[in-house]
Structure formats: structure tokens, C-alpha cells
């Protein structure tokens, strides 16, 4: 691979990682907002794909 190809690969990898992190952050925000709005935790789990655990606090 030449330097340009390596640079392009690194940029594409960084962009993909940034996009994935942004999507994860947004989905956590949505789940928190749904909890704040008293949505059913089972429904939130189905919508987001996250397993919600009950807090002991």
C-alpha cells in the first residue's frame, strides 16, 4: 500500500468509528429520555436492544 492508500484507510476507519460512537451516544440518550418519560423498561429494551437492569439505589 502506498502512503495515500494508508491515509485514506485511516481516515475511513476514524470516520466509521466516530459515526458508531455518535450513534451509540444518541441511542443511550434516547433510552434515558424514555426512562425519564416513564416508558416501560421492557419496551425500551425492545426498541433500543439494550438490557436494562434495575438500580438498587
PDB file of N, CA and C in Angstrom:
ATOM      1  N   UNK A   1       0.840  -1.187   0.000  1.00  0.00           N
ATOM      2  CA  UNK A   1       0.000   0.000   0.000  1.00  0.00           C
ATOM      3  C   UNK A   1       0.879   1.242   0.000  1.00  0.00           C
ATOM      4  N   UNK A   2       0.467   2.208  -0.756  1.00  0.00           N
ATOM      5  CA  UNK A   2       1.214   3.460  -0.741  1.00  0.00           C
ATOM      6  C   UNK A   2       0.685   4.354   0.380  1.00  0.00           C
ATOM      7  N   UNK A   3       1.371   5.453   0.608  1.00  0.00           N
ATOM      8  CA  UNK A   3       1.002   6.359   1.700  1.00  0.00           C
ATOM      9  C   UNK A   3      -0.414   6.896   1.553  1.00  0.00           C
ATOM     10  N   UNK A   4      -0.832   7.195   0.343  1.00  0.00           N
ATOM     11  CA  UNK A   4      -2.177   7.727   0.104  1.00  0.00           C
ATOM     12  C   UNK A   4      -3.236   6.690   0.477  1.00  0.00           C
ATOM     13  N   UNK A   5      -3.001   5.449   0.118  1.00  0.00           N
ATOM     14  CA  UNK A   5      -3.947   4.382   0.439  1.00  0.00           C
ATOM     15  C   UNK A   5      -4.035   4.170   1.948  1.00  0.00           C
ATOM     16  N   UNK A   6      -2.897   4.212   2.620  1.00  0.00           N
ATOM     17  CA  UNK A   6      -2.873   4.068   4.078  1.00  0.00           C
ATOM     18  C   UNK A   6      -3.609   5.238   4.721  1.00  0.00           C
ATOM     19  N   UNK A   7      -3.344   6.433   4.245  1.00  0.00           N
ATOM     20  CA  UNK A   7      -4.008   7.629   4.774  1.00  0.00           C
ATOM     21  C   UNK A   7      -5.521   7.542   4.567  1.00  0.00           C
ATOM     22  N   UNK A   8      -5.950   7.145   3.382  1.00  0.00           N
ATOM     23  CA  UNK A   8      -7.380   7.006   3.097  1.00  0.00           C
ATOM     24  C   UNK A   8      -8.024   5.967   4.011  1.00  0.00           C
ATOM     25  N   UNK A   9      -7.328   4.850   4.214  1.00  0.00           N
ATOM     26  CA  UNK A   9      -7.841   3.801   5.094  1.00  0.00           C
ATOM     27  C   UNK A   9      -7.980   4.311   6.525  1.00  0.00           C
ATOM     28  N   UNK A  10      -6.989   5.030   7.005  1.00  0.00           N
ATOM     29  CA  UNK A  10      -7.018   5.566   8.374  1.00  0.00           C
ATOM     30  C   UNK A  10      -8.172   6.558   8.535  1.00  0.00           C
ATOM     31  N   UNK A  11      -8.370   7.404   7.540  1.00  0.00           N
ATOM     32  CA  UNK A  11      -9.455   8.386   7.595  1.00  0.00           C
ATOM     33  C   UNK A  11     -10.806   7.682   7.600  1.00  0.00           C
ATOM     34  N   UNK A  12     -10.983   6.710   6.718  1.00  0.00           N
ATOM     35  CA  UNK A  12     -12.245   5.967   6.661  1.00  0.00           C
ATOM     36  C   UNK A  12     -12.512   5.240   7.974  1.00  0.00           C
ATOM     37  N   UNK A  13     -11.477   4.663   8.553  1.00  0.00           N
ATOM     38  CA  UNK A  13     -11.625   3.960   9.831  1.00  0.00           C
ATOM     39  C   UNK A  13     -12.023   4.920  10.940  1.00  0.00           C
ATOM     40  N   UNK A  14     -11.384   6.075  10.985  1.00  0.00           N
ATOM     41  CA  UNK A  14     -11.696   7.074  12.011  1.00  0.00           C
ATOM     42  C   UNK A  14     -13.118   7.603  11.840  1.00  0.00           C
ATOM     43  N   UNK A  15     -13.528   7.826  10.600  1.00  0.00           N
ATOM     44  CA  UNK A  15     -14.890   8.304  10.349  1.00  0.00           C
ATOM     45  C   UNK A  15     -15.920   7.260  10.774  1.00  0.00           C
ATOM     46  N   UNK A  16     -15.663   5.997  10.471  1.00  0.00           N
ATOM     47  CA  UNK A  16     -16.587   4.928  10.849  1.00  0.00           C
ATOM     48  C   UNK A  16     -16.678   4.810  12.367  1.00  0.00           C
ATOM     49  N   UNK A  17     -15.545   4.907  13.030  1.00  0.00           N
ATOM     50  CA  UNK A  17     -15.527   4.836  14.490  1.00  0.00           C
ATOM     51  C   UNK A  17     -16.295   6.011  15.092  1.00  0.00           C
ATOM     52  N   UNK A  18     -16.081   7.197  14.564  1.00  0.00           N
ATOM     53  CA  UNK A  18     -16.790   8.380  15.049  1.00  0.00           C
ATOM     54  C   UNK A  18     -18.288   8.269  14.840  1.00  0.00           C
ATOM     55  N   UNK A  19     -18.689   7.756  13.698  1.00  0.00           N
ATOM     56  CA  UNK A  19     -20.117   7.580  13.416  1.00  0.00           C
ATOM     57  C   UNK A  19     -20.730   6.578  14.388  1.00  0.00           C
ATOM     58  N   UNK A  20     -20.045   5.469  14.620  1.00  0.00           N
ATOM     59  CA  UNK A  20     -20.552   4.445  15.540  1.00  0.00           C
ATOM     60  C   UNK A  20     -20.673   4.995  16.957  1.00  0.00           C
ATOM     61  N   UNK A  21     -19.686   5.757  17.389  1.00  0.00           N
ATOM     62  CA  UNK A  21     -19.727   6.348  18.730  1.00  0.00           C
ATOM     63  C   UNK A  21     -20.879   7.343  18.849  1.00  0.00           C
ATOM     64  N   UNK A  22     -21.110   8.122  17.803  1.00  0.00           N
ATOM     65  CA  UNK A  22     -22.212   9.078  17.809  1.00  0.00           C
ATOM     66  C   UNK A  22     -23.564   8.389  17.862  1.00  0.00           C
ATOM     67  N   UNK A  23     -23.712   7.311  17.103  1.00  0.00           N
ATOM     68  CA  UNK A  23     -24.967   6.562  17.110  1.00  0.00           C
ATOM     69  C   UNK A  23     -25.209   5.935  18.481  1.00  0.00           C
ATOM     70  N   UNK A  24     -24.149   5.404  19.095  1.00  0.00           N
ATOM     71  CA  UNK A  24     -24.267   4.807  20.425  1.00  0.00           C
ATOM     72  C   UNK A  24     -24.678   5.865  21.445  1.00  0.00           C
ATOM     73  N   UNK A  25     -24.013   7.011  21.408  1.00  0.00           N
ATOM     74  CA  UNK A  25     -24.321   8.096  22.340  1.00  0.00           C
ATOM     75  C   UNK A  25     -25.771   8.542  22.186  1.00  0.00           C
ATOM     76  N   UNK A  26     -26.230   8.668  20.964  1.00  0.00           N
ATOM     77  CA  UNK A  26     -27.612   9.090  20.712  1.00  0.00           C
ATOM     78  C   UNK A  26     -28.601   8.052  21.224  1.00  0.00           C
ATOM     79  N   UNK A  27     -28.319   6.779  21.012  1.00  0.00           N
ATOM     80  CA  UNK A  27     -29.258   5.752  21.460  1.00  0.00           C
ATOM     81  C   UNK A  27     -29.323   5.680  22.984  1.00  0.00           C
ATOM     82  N   UNK A  28     -28.213   5.930  23.661  1.00  0.00           N
ATOM     83  CA  UNK A  28     -28.219   5.990  25.127  1.00  0.00           C
ATOM     84  C   UNK A  28     -29.066   7.175  25.581  1.00  0.00           C
ATOM     85  N   UNK A  29     -28.911   8.298  24.906  1.00  0.00           N
ATOM     86  CA  UNK A  29     -29.697   9.492  25.230  1.00  0.00           C
ATOM     87  C   UNK A  29     -31.192   9.215  25.059  1.00  0.00           C
ATOM     88  N   UNK A  30     -31.558   8.539  23.987  1.00  0.00           N
ATOM     89  CA  UNK A  30     -32.962   8.198  23.743  1.00  0.00           C
ATOM     90  C   UNK A  30     -33.483   7.287  24.856  1.00  0.00           C
ATOM     91  N   UNK A  31     -32.707   6.276  25.234  1.00  0.00           N
ATOM     92  CA  UNK A  31     -33.129   5.365  26.298  1.00  0.00           C
ATOM     93  C   UNK A  31     -33.317   6.115  27.616  1.00  0.00           C
ATOM     94  N   UNK A  32     -32.404   7.021  27.933  1.00  0.00           N
ATOM     95  CA  UNK A  32     -32.532   7.815  29.162  1.00  0.00           C
ATOM     96  C   UNK A  32     -33.776   8.693  29.115  1.00  0.00           C
ATOM     97  N   UNK A  33     -34.032   9.299  27.969  1.00  0.00           N
ATOM     98  CA  UNK A  33     -35.226  10.138  27.829  1.00  0.00           C
ATOM     99  C   UNK A  33     -36.502   9.312  27.971  1.00  0.00           C
ATOM    100  N   UNK A  34     -36.485   8.107  27.413  1.00  0.00           N
ATOM    101  CA  UNK A  34     -37.649   7.235  27.540  1.00  0.00           C
ATOM    102  C   UNK A  34     -37.874   6.848  28.999  1.00  0.00           C
ATOM    103  N   UNK A  35     -36.796   6.567  29.727  1.00  0.00           N
ATOM    104  CA  UNK A  35     -36.925   6.260  31.151  1.00  0.00           C
ATOM    105  C   UNK A  35     -37.472   7.455  31.916  1.00  0.00           C
ATOM    106  N   UNK A  36     -36.976   8.635  31.588  1.00  0.00           N
ATOM    107  CA  UNK A  36     -37.451   9.858  32.245  1.00  0.00           C
ATOM    108  C   UNK A  36     -38.927  10.105  31.979  1.00  0.00           C
ATOM    109  N   UNK A  37     -39.402   9.647  30.833  1.00  0.00           N
ATOM    110  CA  UNK A  37     -40.811   9.817  30.467  1.00  0.00           C
ATOM    111  C   UNK A  37     -41.664   8.654  30.978  1.00  0.00           C
ATOM    112  N   UNK A  38     -41.080   7.846  31.874  1.00  0.00           N
ATOM    113  CA  UNK A  38     -41.774   6.707  32.491  1.00  0.00           C
ATOM    114  C   UNK A  38     -42.216   5.643  31.495  1.00  0.00           C
ATOM    115  N   UNK A  39     -41.451   5.471  30.414  1.00  0.00           N
ATOM    116  CA  UNK A  39     -41.739   4.379  29.486  1.00  0.00           C
ATOM    117  C   UNK A  39     -41.395   3.054  30.160  1.00  0.00           C
ATOM    118  N   UNK A  40     -42.090   2.018  29.763  1.00  0.00           N
ATOM    119  CA  UNK A  40     -41.862   0.694  30.320  1.00  0.00           C
ATOM    120  C   UNK A  40     -40.453   0.203  29.955  1.00  0.00           C
ATOM    121  N   UNK A  41     -39.663  -0.232  30.944  1.00  0.00           N
ATOM    122  CA  UNK A  41     -38.303  -0.700  30.657  1.00  0.00           C
ATOM    123  C   UNK A  41     -38.248  -1.843  29.642  1.00  0.00           C
ATOM    124  N   UNK A  42     -39.245  -2.741  29.659  1.00  0.00           N
ATOM    125  CA  UNK A  42     -39.267  -3.820  28.667  1.00  0.00           C
ATOM    126  C   UNK A  42     -39.432  -3.264  27.256  1.00  0.00           C
ATOM    127  N   UNK A  43     -40.275  -2.247  27.117  1.00  0.00           N
ATOM    128  CA  UNK A  43     -40.465  -1.598  25.819  1.00  0.00           C
ATOM    129  C   UNK A  43     -39.167  -0.924  25.373  1.00  0.00           C
ATOM    130  N   UNK A  44     -38.507  -0.226  26.289  1.00  0.00           N
ATOM    131  CA  UNK A  44     -37.240   0.445  25.963  1.00  0.00           C
ATOM    132  C   UNK A  44     -36.214  -0.581  25.494  1.00  0.00           C
ATOM    133  N   UNK A  45     -36.153  -1.724  26.171  1.00  0.00           N
ATOM    134  CA  UNK A  45     -35.220  -2.780  25.774  1.00  0.00           C
ATOM    135  C   UNK A  45     -35.511  -3.279  24.365  1.00  0.00           C
ATOM    136  N   UNK A  46     -36.793  -3.446  24.055  1.00  0.00           N
ATOM    137  CA  UNK A  46     -37.168  -3.907  22.712  1.00  0.00           C
ATOM    138  C   UNK A  46     -36.797  -2.882  21.646  1.00  0.00           C
ATOM    139  N   UNK A  47     -37.011  -1.612  21.955  1.00  0.00           N
ATOM    140  CA  UNK A  47     -36.753  -0.550  20.979  1.00  0.00           C
ATOM    141  C   UNK A  47     -35.259  -0.333  20.766  1.00  0.00           C
ATOM    142  N   UNK A  48     -34.500  -0.313  21.859  1.00  0.00           N
ATOM    143  CA  UNK A  48     -33.077   0.029  21.770  1.00  0.00           C
ATOM    144  C   UNK A  48     -32.163  -1.175  21.630  1.00  0.00           C
ATOM    145  N   UNK A  49     -32.646  -2.344  22.051  1.00  0.00           N
ATOM    146  CA  UNK A  49     -31.797  -3.524  22.051  1.00  0.00           C
ATOM    147  C   UNK A  49     -30.908  -3.610  23.284  1.00  0.00           C
ATOM    148  N   UNK A  50     -31.091  -2.692  24.227  1.00  0.00           N
ATOM    149  CA  UNK A  50     -30.292  -2.700  25.453  1.00  0.00           C
ATOM    150  C   UNK A  50     -31.000  -3.490  26.535  1.00  0.00           C
ATOM    151  N   UNK A  51     -30.221  -4.185  27.338  1.00  0.00           N
ATOM    152  CA  UNK A  51     -30.753  -4.858  28.507  1.00  0.00           C
ATOM    153  C   UNK A  51     -30.704  -3.863  29.654  1.00  0.00           C
ATOM    154  N   UNK A  52     -31.859  -3.510  30.184  1.00  0.00           N
ATOM    155  CA  UNK A  52     -31.918  -2.553  31.285  1.00  0.00           C
ATOM    156  C   UNK A  52     -31.953  -3.315  32.598  1.00  0.00           C
ATOM    157  N   UNK A  53     -31.078  -2.935  33.498  1.00  0.00           N
ATOM    158  CA  UNK A  53     -31.017  -3.559  34.813  1.00  0.00           C
ATOM    159  C   UNK A  53     -31.610  -2.618  35.836  1.00  0.00           C
ATOM    160  N   UNK A  54     -32.273  -3.178  36.822  1.00  0.00           N
ATOM    161  CA  UNK A  54     -32.872  -2.354  37.866  1.00  0.00           C
ATOM    162  C   UNK A  54     -31.787  -1.842  38.797  1.00  0.00           C
ATOM    163  N   UNK A  55     -31.900  -0.581  39.166  1.00  0.00           N
ATOM    164  CA  UNK A  55     -30.966   0.046  40.090  1.00  0.00           C
ATOM    165  C   UNK A  55     -31.353  -0.311  41.514  1.00  0.00           C
ATOM    166  N   UNK A  56     -30.351  -0.499  42.367  1.00  0.00           N
ATOM    167  CA  UNK A  56     -30.616  -0.783  43.774  1.00  0.00           C
ATOM    168  C   UNK A  56     -30.536   0.479  44.605  1.00  0.00           C
ATOM    169  N   UNK A  57     -30.380   1.622  43.957  1.00  0.00           N
ATOM    170  CA  UNK A  57     -30.275   2.904  44.681  1.00  0.00           C
ATOM    171  C   UNK A  57     -31.634   3.434  44.995  1.00  0.00           C
TER     172      UNK A  57
END
